[in-house]
Short mmCIF file of C-alpha atoms in Angstrom, two decimals:
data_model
loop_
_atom_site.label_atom_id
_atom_site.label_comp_id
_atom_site.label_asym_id
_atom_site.label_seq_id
_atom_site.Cartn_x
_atom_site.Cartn_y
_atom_site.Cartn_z
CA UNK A 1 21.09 25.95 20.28
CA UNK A 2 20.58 25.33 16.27
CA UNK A 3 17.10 26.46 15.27
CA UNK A 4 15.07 24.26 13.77
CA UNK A 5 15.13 25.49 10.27
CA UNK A 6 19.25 24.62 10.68
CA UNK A 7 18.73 21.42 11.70
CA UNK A 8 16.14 20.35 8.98
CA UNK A 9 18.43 21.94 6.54
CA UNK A 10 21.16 19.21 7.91
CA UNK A 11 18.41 16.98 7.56
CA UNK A 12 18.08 17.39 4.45
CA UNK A 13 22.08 17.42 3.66
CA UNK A 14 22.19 14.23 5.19
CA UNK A 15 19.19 12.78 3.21
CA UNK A 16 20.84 14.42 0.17
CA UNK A 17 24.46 12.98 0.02
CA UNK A 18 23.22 9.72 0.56
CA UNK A 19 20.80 9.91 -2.18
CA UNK A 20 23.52 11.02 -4.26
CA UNK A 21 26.06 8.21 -3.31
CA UNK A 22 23.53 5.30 -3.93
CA UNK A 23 22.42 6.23 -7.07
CA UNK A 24 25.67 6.41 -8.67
CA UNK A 25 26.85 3.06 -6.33
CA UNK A 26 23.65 0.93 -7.71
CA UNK A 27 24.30 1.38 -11.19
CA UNK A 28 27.97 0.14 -10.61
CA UNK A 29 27.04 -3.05 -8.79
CA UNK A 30 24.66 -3.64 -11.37
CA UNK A 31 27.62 -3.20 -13.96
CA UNK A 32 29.48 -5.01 -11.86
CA UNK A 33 27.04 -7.83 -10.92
CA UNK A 34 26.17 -8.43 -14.72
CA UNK A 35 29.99 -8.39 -15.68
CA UNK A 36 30.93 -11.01 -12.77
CA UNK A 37 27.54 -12.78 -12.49
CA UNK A 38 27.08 -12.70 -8.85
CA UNK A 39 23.98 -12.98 -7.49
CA UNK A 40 25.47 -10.98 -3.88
CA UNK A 41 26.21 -8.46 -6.29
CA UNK A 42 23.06 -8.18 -7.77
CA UNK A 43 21.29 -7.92 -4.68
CA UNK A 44 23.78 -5.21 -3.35
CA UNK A 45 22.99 -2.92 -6.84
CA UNK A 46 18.96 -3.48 -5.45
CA UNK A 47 19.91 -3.18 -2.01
CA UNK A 48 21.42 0.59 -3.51
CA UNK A 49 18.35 1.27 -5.64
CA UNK A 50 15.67 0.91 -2.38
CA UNK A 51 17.97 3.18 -0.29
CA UNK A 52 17.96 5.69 -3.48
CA UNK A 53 14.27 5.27 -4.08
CA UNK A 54 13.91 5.46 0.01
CA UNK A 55 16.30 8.69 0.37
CA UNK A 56 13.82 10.10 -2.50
CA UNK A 57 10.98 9.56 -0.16
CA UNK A 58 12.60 11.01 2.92
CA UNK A 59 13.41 14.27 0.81
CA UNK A 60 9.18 14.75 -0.09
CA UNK A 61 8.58 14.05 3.52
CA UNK A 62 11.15 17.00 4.98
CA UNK A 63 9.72 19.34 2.04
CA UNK A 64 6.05 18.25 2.81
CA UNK A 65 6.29 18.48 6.84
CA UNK A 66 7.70 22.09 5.98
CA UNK A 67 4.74 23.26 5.08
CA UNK A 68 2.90 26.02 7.37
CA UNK A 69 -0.30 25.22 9.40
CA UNK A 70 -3.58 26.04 7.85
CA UNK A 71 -6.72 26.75 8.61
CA UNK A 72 -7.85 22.80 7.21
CA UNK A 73 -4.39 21.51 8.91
CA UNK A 74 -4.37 23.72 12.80
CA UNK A 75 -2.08 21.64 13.82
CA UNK A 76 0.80 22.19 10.94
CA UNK A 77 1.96 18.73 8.67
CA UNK A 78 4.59 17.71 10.90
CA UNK A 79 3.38 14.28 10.94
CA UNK A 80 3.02 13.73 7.18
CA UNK A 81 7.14 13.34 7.13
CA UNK A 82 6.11 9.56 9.06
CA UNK A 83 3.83 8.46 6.50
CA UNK A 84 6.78 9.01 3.83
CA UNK A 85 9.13 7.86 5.58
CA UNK A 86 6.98 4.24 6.20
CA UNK A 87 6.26 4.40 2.50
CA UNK A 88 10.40 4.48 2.13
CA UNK A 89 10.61 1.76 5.04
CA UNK A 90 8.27 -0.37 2.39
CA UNK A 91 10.66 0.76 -0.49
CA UNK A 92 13.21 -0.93 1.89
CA UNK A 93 11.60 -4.23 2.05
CA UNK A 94 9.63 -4.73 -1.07
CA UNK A 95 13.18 -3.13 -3.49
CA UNK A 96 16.00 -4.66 -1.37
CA UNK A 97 14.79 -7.21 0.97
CA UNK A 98 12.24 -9.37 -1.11
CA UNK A 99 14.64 -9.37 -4.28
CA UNK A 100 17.92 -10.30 -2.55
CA UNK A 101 15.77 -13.39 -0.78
CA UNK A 102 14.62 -13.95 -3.90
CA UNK A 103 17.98 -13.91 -5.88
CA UNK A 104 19.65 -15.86 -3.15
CA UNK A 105 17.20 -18.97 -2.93
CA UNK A 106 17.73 -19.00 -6.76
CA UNK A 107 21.14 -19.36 -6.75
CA UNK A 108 21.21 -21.77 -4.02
CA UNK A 109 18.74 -23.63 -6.11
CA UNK A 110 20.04 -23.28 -9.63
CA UNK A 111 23.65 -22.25 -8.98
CA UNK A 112 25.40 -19.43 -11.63
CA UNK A 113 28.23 -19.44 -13.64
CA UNK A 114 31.21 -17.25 -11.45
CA UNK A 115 32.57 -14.52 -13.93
CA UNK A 116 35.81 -12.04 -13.52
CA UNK A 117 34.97 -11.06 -10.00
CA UNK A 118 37.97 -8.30 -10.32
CA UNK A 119 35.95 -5.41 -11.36
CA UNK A 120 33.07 -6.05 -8.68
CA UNK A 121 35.92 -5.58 -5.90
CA UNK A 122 36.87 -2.69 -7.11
CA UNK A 123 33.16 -1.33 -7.09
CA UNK A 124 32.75 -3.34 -3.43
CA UNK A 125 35.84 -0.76 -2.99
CA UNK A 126 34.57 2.63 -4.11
CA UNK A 127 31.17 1.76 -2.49
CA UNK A 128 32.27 1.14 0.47
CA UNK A 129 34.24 4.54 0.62
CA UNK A 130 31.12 6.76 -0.63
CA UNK A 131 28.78 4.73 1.94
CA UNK A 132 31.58 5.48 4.57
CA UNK A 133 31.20 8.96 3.62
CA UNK A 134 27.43 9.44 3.75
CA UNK A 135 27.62 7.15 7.00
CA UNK A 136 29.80 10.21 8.61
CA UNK A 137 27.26 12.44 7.51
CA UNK A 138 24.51 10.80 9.30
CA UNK A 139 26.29 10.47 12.33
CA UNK A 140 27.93 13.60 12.91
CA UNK A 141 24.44 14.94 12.87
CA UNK A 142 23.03 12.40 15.03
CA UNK A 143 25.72 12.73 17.35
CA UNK A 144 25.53 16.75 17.34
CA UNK A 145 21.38 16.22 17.90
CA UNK A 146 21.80 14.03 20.78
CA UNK A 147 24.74 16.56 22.85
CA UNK A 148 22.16 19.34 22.16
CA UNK A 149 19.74 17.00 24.20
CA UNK A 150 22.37 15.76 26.61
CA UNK A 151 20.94 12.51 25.54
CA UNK A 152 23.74 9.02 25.25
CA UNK A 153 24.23 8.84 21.68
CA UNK A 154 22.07 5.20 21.40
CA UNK A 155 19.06 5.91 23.35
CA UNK A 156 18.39 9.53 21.01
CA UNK A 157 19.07 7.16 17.88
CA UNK A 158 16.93 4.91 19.55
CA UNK A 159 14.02 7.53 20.20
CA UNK A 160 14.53 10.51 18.01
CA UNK A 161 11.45 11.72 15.64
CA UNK A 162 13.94 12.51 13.11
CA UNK A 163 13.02 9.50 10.87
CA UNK A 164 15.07 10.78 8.07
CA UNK A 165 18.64 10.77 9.95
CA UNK A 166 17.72 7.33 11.60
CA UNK A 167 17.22 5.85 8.00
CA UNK A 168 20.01 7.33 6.84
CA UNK A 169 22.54 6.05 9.46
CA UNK A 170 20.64 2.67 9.70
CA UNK A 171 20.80 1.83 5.96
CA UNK A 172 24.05 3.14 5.28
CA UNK A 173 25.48 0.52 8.58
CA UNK A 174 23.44 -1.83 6.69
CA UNK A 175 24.56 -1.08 3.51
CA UNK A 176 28.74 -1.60 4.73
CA UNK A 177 27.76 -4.60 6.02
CA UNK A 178 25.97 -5.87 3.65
CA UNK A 179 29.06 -4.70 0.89
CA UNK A 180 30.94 -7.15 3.35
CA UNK A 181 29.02 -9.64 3.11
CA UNK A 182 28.31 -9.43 -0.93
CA UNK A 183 32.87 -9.47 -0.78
CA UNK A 184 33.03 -12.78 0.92
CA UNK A 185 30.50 -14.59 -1.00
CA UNK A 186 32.51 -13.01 -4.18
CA UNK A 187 36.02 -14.75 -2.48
CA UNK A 188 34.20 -17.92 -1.11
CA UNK A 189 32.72 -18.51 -4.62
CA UNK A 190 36.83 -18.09 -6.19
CA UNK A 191 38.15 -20.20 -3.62
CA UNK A 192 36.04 -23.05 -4.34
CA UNK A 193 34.32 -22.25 -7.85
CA UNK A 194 31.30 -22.70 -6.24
CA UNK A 195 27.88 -20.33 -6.05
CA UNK A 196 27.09 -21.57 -2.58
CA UNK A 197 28.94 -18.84 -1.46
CA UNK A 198 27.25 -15.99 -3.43
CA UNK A 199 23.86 -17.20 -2.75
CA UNK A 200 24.04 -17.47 1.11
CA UNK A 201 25.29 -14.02 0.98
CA UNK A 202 22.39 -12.36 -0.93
CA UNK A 203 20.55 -14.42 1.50
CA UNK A 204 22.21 -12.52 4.18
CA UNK A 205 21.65 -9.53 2.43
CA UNK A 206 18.66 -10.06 2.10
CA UNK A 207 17.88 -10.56 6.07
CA UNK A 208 19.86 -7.76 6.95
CA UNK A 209 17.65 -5.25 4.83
CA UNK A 210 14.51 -6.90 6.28
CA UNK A 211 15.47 -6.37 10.28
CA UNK A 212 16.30 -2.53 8.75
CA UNK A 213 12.70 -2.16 7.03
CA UNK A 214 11.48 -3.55 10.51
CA UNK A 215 12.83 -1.61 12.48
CA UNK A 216 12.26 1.83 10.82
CA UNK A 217 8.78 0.63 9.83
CA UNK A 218 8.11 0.15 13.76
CA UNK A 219 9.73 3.26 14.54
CA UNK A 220 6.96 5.63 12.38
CA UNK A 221 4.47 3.55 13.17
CA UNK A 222 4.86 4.53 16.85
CA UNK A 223 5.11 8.33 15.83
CA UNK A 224 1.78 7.71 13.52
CA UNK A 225 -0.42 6.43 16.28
CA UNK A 226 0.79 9.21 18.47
CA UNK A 227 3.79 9.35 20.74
CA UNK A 228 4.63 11.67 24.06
CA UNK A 229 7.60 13.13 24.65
CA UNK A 230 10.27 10.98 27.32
CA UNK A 231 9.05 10.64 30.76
CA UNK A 232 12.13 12.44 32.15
CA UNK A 233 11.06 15.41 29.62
CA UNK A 234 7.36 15.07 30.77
CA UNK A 235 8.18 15.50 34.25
CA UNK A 236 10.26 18.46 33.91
CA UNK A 237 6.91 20.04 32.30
CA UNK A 238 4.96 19.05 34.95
CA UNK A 239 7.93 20.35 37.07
CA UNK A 240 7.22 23.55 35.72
CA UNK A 241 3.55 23.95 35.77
CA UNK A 242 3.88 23.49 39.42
CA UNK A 243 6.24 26.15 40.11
CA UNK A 244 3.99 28.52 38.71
CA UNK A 245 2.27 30.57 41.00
CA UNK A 246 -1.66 30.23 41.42
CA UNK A 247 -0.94 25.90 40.34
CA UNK A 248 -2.33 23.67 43.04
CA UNK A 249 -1.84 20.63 40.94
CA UNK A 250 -1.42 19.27 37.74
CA UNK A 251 -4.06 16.75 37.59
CA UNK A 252 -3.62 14.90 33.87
CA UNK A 253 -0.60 16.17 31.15
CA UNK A 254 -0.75 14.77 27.42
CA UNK A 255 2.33 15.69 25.09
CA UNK A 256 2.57 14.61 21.95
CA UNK A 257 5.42 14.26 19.01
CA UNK A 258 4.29 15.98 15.93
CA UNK A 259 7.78 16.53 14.21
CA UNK A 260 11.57 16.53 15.25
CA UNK A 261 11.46 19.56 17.00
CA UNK A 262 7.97 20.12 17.31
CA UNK A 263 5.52 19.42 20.37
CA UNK A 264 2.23 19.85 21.99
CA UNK A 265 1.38 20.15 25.30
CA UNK A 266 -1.68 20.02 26.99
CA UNK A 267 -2.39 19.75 30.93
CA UNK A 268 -5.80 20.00 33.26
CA UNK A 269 -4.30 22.25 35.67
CA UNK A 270 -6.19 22.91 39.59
CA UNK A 271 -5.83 26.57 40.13
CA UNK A 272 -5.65 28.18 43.42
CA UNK A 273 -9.34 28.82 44.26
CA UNK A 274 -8.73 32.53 45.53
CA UNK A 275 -7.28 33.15 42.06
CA UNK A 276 -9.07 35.88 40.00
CA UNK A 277 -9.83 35.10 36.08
CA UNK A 278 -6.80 37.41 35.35
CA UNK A 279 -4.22 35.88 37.65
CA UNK A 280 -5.11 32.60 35.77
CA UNK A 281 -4.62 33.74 32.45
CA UNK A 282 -1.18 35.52 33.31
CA UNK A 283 -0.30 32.25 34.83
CA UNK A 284 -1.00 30.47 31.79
CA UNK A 285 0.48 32.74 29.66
CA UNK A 286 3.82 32.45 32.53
CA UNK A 287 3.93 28.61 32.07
CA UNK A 288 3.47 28.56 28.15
CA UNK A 289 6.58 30.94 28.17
CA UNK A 290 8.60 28.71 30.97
CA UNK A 291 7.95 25.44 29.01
CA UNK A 292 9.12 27.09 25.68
CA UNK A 293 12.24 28.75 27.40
CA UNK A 294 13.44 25.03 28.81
CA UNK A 295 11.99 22.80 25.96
CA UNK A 296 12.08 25.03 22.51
CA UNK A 297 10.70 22.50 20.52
CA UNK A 298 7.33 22.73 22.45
CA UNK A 299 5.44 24.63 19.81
CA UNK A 300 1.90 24.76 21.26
CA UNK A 301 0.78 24.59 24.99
CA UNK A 302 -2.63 24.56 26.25
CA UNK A 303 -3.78 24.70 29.73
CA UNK A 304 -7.30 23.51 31.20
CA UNK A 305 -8.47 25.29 34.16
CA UNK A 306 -10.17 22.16 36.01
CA UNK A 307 -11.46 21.57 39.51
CA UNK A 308 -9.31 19.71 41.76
CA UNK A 309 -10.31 16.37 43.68
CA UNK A 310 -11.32 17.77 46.99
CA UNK A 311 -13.49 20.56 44.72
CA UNK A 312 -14.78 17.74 42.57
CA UNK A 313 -16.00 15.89 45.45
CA UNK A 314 -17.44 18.72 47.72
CA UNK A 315 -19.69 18.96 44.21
CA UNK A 316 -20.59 15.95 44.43
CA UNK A 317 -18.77 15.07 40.76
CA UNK A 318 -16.67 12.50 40.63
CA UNK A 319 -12.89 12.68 41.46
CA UNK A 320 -10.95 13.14 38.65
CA UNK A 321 -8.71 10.03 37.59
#
């Protein structure tokens, strides 16, 4: 199984490529849309800029969430990578989104004058190569993550804590299409010399990059507020606990997401009453060490000796829910 210092260093080969490809993609469209005065093209060089500007952010938040636990931060800065990477779902919307809208209902409004739409074909061209590149990048990883977890490729891309991958293969789809798009307003607007064409398309554009900021905004959001790890995953645990020895029952388990491959457990566990203060403690220690062996990315496990509901009530407490 890769360890998780491999895999964030993929991460952050993934992050980096694309970076690399938009930069040098948005300052040709914006060559390009200057040169043949297309609005599409326009909002294709910002649509490039927020993805640069957002793969910028998703680089501080994989060096940031690196960073060891402390005695101020116990639980280690795993979940600082989600507020960057909302920042970057912001970039999205406010660099890419609101500007193509923009551009498109002012085109559509005041029209443009069509120039030689040759040399932004050629840069629809190249783009679409380099974004075809960095696309393969992000999915071979994503595809590699989700056989490690024997997971269907859609449902981990779907539910993975590794923000930075997700935006990576969501804006570069987004980014082909939208290169698609930003070609057939540039041949609807030859064929019939108008700018109807080119503005509907930056329009499209436009909606296309705001569904992406969506759905990667909703996405961190989620792992901000706190999420647990998949039920099937959770039972397993629970699965576990129980087949220790000296476990009666497992009477509440909380897990919780605090990275990509990083996870807390914690469980109220009903010990055997005959056990002795030692027995429980090796059986902690047991169950810590069984979790970890089936579930690496568990990183912390903690275990609450608590009464169970027959106990409870013979105390005259009540049972516990």
């Amino acid at each position: 199984m890769t360890s998780a210092a491999e895999s964030g260093g993929e991460s952050t080969f993934t992050v980096i490529v694309a970076a690399v490809a938009n930069l040098g993609i948005a300052v040709a469209k914006a060559v390009a849309g200057v040169i043949s005065g297309s609005s599409a093209m326009l909002s294709e060089a910002a649509h490039s800029v927020a993805d640069t500007v957002t793969e910028v952010l998703l680089l501080t938040a994989l060096k940031r969430s690196e960073k060891p636990a402390d005695e101020e931060h116990p639980l280690g800065y795993g979940p600082e990578r989600y507020i960057w990477a909302m920042l970057a779902a912001v970039a999205t919307f406010v660099g890419g989104a609101v500007f193509s809208v923009y551009d498109g209902i002012h085109t559509l409004v005041a029209g443009e004058e069509l120039g030689d739409p040759l040399v932004s074909y050629v840069v629809l061209g190249v783009a679409f190569l380099l974004e075809g590149y960095s696309l393969r990048t992000g999915l071979r990883q994503a595809r590699g993550e989700a056989a490690r977890f024997k997971a269907p490729f859609r449902l981990y891309l779907r539910h993975t804590p590794d923000t930075a991958v997700k935006a990576v293969v969501l804006e570069d789809s987004a980014a082909l299409i939208g290169l698609v798009l930003a070609a057939g307003g540039l041949l609807g607007g030859q064929l019939t010399g108008s700018g109807v064409w080119d503005g509907i398309a930056s329009l499209l554009i436009g909606l296309l990059l705001l569904v992406v900021a969506w759905v990667l905004g909703r996405s961190n959001a989620e792992l901000l507020i706190g999420r647990p790890l998949p039920g099937p995953m959770r039972e397993r645990i629970r699965a576990e606990l129980l087949a220790i020895e000296h476990v009666e029952a497992v009477l509440e388990l909380t897990t919780l997401v605090q990275g990509p491959r990083e996870a807390l457990v914690a469980a109220k566990v009903d010990f055997r009453d005959v056990s002795t203060a030692a027995q429980i403690e090796w059986a902690c220690e047991q169950a810590e060490l069984r979790i970890r062996e089936v579930y690496p990315a568990v990183s912390r496990v903690y275990l609450d000796p608590t009464p169970g509901f027959a106990q409870r009530r013979e105390e005259g407490l009540n049972p516990w829910p």
